Coordinates of C-alpha atoms in Angstrom, one line a residue:
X1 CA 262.5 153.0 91.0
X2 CA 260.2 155.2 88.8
X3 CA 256.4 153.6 88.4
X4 CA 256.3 151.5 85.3
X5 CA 259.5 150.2 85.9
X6 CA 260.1 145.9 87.3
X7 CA 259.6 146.6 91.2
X8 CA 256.4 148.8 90.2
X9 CA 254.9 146.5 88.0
X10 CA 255.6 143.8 89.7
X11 CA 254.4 145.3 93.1
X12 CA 250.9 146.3 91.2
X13 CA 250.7 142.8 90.0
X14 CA 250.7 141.3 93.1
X15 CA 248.7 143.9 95.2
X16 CA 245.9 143.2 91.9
X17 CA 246.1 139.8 92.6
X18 CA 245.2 140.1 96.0
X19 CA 242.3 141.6 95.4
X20 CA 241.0 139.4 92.9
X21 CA 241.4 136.9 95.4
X22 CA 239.3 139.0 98.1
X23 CA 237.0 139.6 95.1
X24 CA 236.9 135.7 93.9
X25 CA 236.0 134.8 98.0
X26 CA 233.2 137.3 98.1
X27 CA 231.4 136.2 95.0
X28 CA 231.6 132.6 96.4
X29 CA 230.2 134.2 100.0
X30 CA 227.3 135.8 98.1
X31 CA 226.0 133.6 96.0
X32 CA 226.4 130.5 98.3
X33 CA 224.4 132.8 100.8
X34 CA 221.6 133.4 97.7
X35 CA 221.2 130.2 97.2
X36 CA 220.9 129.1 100.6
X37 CA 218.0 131.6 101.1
X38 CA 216.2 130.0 98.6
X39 CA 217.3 131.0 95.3
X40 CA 217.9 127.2 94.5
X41 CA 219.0 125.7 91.5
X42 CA 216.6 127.6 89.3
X43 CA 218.8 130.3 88.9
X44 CA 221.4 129.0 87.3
X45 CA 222.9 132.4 87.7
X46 CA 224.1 131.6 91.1
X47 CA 226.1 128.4 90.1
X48 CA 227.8 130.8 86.7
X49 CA 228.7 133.3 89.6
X50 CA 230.0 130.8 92.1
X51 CA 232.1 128.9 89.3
X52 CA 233.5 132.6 88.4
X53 CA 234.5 133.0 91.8
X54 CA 236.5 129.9 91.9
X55 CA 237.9 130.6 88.6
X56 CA 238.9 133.9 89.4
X57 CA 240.5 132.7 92.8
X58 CA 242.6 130.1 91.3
X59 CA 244.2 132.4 88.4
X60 CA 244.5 134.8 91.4
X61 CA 246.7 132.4 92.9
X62 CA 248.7 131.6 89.6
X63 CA 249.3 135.4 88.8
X64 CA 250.8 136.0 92.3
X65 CA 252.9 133.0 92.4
X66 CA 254.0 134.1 88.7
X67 CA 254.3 138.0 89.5
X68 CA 256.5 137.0 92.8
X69 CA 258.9 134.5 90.5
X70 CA 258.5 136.6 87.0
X71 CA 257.5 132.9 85.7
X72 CA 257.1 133.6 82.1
X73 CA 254.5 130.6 81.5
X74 CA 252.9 131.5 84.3
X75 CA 252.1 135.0 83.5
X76 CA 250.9 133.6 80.3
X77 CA 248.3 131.4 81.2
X78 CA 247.6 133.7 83.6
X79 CA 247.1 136.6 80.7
X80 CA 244.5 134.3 78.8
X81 CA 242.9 132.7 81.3
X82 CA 242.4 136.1 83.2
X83 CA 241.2 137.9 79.3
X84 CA 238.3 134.4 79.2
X85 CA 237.4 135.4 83.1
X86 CA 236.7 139.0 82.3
X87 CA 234.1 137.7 79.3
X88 CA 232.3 135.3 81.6
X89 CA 231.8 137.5 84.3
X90 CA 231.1 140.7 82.3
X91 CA 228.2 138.2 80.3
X92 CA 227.4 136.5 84.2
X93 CA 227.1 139.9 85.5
X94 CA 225.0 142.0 83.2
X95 CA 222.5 139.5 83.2
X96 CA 222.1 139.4 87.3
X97 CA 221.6 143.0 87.0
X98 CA 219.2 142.8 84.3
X99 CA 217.0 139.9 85.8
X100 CA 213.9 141.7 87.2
X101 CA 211.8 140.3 89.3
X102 CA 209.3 139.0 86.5
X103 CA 211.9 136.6 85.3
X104 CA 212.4 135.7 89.0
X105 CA 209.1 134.8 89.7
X106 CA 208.9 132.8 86.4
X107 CA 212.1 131.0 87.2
X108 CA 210.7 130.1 91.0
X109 CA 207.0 128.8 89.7
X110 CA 208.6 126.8 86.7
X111 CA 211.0 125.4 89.3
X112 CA 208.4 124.9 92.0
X113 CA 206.3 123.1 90.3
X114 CA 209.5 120.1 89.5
X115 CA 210.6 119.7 93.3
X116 CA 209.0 117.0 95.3
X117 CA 206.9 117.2 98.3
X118 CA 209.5 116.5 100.5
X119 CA 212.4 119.4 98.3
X120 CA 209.6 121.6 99.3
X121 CA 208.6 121.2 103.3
X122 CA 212.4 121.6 103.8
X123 CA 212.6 125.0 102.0
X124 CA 209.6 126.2 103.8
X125 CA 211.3 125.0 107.0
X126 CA 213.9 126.2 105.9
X127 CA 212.6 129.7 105.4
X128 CA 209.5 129.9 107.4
X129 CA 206.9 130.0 105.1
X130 CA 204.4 128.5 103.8
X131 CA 203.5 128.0 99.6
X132 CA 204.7 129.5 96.9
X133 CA 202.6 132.5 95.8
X134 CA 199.2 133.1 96.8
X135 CA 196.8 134.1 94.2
X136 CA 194.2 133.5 91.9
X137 CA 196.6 132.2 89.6
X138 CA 198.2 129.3 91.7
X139 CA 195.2 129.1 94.4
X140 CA 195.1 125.1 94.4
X141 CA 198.7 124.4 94.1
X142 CA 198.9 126.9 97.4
X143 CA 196.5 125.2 99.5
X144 CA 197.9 122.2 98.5
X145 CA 201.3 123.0 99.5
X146 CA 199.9 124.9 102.8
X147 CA 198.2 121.7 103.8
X148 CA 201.4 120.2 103.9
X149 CA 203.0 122.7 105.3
X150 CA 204.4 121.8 109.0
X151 CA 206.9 125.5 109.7
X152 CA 206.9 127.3 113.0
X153 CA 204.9 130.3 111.6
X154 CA 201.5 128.5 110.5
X155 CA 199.1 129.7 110.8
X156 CA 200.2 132.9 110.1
X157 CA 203.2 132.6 107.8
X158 CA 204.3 134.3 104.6
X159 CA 204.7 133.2 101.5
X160 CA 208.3 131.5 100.3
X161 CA 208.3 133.4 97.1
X162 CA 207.8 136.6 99.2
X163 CA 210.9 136.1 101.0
X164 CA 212.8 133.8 98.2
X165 CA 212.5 137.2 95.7
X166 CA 213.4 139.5 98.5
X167 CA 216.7 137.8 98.9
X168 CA 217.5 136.6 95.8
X169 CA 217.0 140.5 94.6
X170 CA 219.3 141.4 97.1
X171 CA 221.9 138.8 96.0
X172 CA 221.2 139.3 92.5
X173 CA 222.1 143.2 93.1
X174 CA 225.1 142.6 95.3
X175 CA 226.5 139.9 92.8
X176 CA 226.1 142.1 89.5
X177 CA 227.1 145.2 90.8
X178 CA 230.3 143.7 92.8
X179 CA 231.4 141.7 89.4
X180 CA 230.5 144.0 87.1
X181 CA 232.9 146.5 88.8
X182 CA 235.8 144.6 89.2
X183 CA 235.6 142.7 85.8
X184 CA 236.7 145.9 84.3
X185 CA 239.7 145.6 86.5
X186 CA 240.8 142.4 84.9
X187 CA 241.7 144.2 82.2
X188 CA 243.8 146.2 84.2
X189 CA 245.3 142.8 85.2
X190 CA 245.8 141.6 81.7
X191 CA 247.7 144.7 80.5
X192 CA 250.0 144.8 83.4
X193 CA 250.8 141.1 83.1
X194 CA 251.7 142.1 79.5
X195 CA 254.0 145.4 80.7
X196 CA 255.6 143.0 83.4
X197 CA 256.3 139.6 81.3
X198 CA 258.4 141.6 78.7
X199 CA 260.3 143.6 81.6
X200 CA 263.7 142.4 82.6
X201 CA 264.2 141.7 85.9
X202 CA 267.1 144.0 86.7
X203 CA 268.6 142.1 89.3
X204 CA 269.1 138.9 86.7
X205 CA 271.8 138.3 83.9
X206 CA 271.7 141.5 81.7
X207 CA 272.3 139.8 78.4
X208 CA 269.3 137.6 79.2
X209 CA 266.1 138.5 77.3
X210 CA 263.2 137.9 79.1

């Protein structure tokens, strides 16, 4: 069988699928691992990304079992919810790429300032460290909060938003790059869902249209 024919469109359907469901599992990893370092709930980046990857694992799931049976409905819902995917993530994505660290720290003090005492002592035990930032901006919320402060590393400790923006850069870089790449794919996906539903299956009734 040629490529572009059932069994080759059907086999690229499926391998496609497969990936997006690697893809979907690794964008969950990341971001649950960013947000466990201490990105928090400020960026709500993180939950867009881990909602994508759940998205994108469940239509992952529908176009494989719809690829493997030819299931017309299927192949549909999988076409459009794939096409609203690829918008979200392309949107989700540009915008962890383009979040410098600036915005960062303005998302981490705005969202420092709202936790309680007791959100806060388990972050920096979490992470080690002691206050937020240190300087001549935020010097009495800082001594406040490293007065409080019971981590391992005091008296010598660095700051959380040292090590917060360190890995919530690296997250946010990982996260943008790795969906912005593959939500170009998706379009792939969509126009080979298209190619296959209006194939007939060769092996089926010849005089039944598909």
């Amino acid at each position: 069988m040629v490529c572009g024919g059932f069994t080759c469109s059907k086999n690229a359907l499926c391998a496609l699928n497969v990936v997006y469901m690697l893809v979907g599992l690794l964008l969950i990893g990341v971001a649950a691992w960013g947000k466990g370092f201490g990105i928090v709930s400020s960026i709500t980046i993180i939950g867009g990304v881990i909602a994508i990857g759940v998205f994108l694992l469940l239509i992952a799931i529908v176009g494989l079992i719809g690829a493997a049976n030819h299931h017309q409905v299927m192949l549909f819902m999988y076409m459009v919810v794939l096409f609203i995917v690829f918008i979200f993530q392309f949107g989700v994505s540009c915008s962890c790429l383009a979040l410098n660290q600036s915005q960062q720290e303005q998302l981490l003090n705005a969202t420092w300032a709202k936790m309680s005492n007791s959100t806060k002592m388990e972050l920096e035990n979490t992470l080690n460290c002691c206050g937020l930032v240190n300087d001549s901006n935020h010097t009495e919320q800082f001594q406040k909060d490293y007065l409080s402060c019971n981590a391992k590393c005091k008296p010598l400790c660095f700051t959380c938003g040292q090590k917060m923006l360190k890995h919530a850069g690296e997250a946010l870089k990982i996260l943008g790059g790795v969906g912005l790449f593959f939500s170009f794919t998706e379009i792939l996906g969509v126009w080979l869902a298209v190619r296959y539903r209006n194939q007939k299956d060769p092996r089926a009734n010849p005089s039944a249209f598909l």
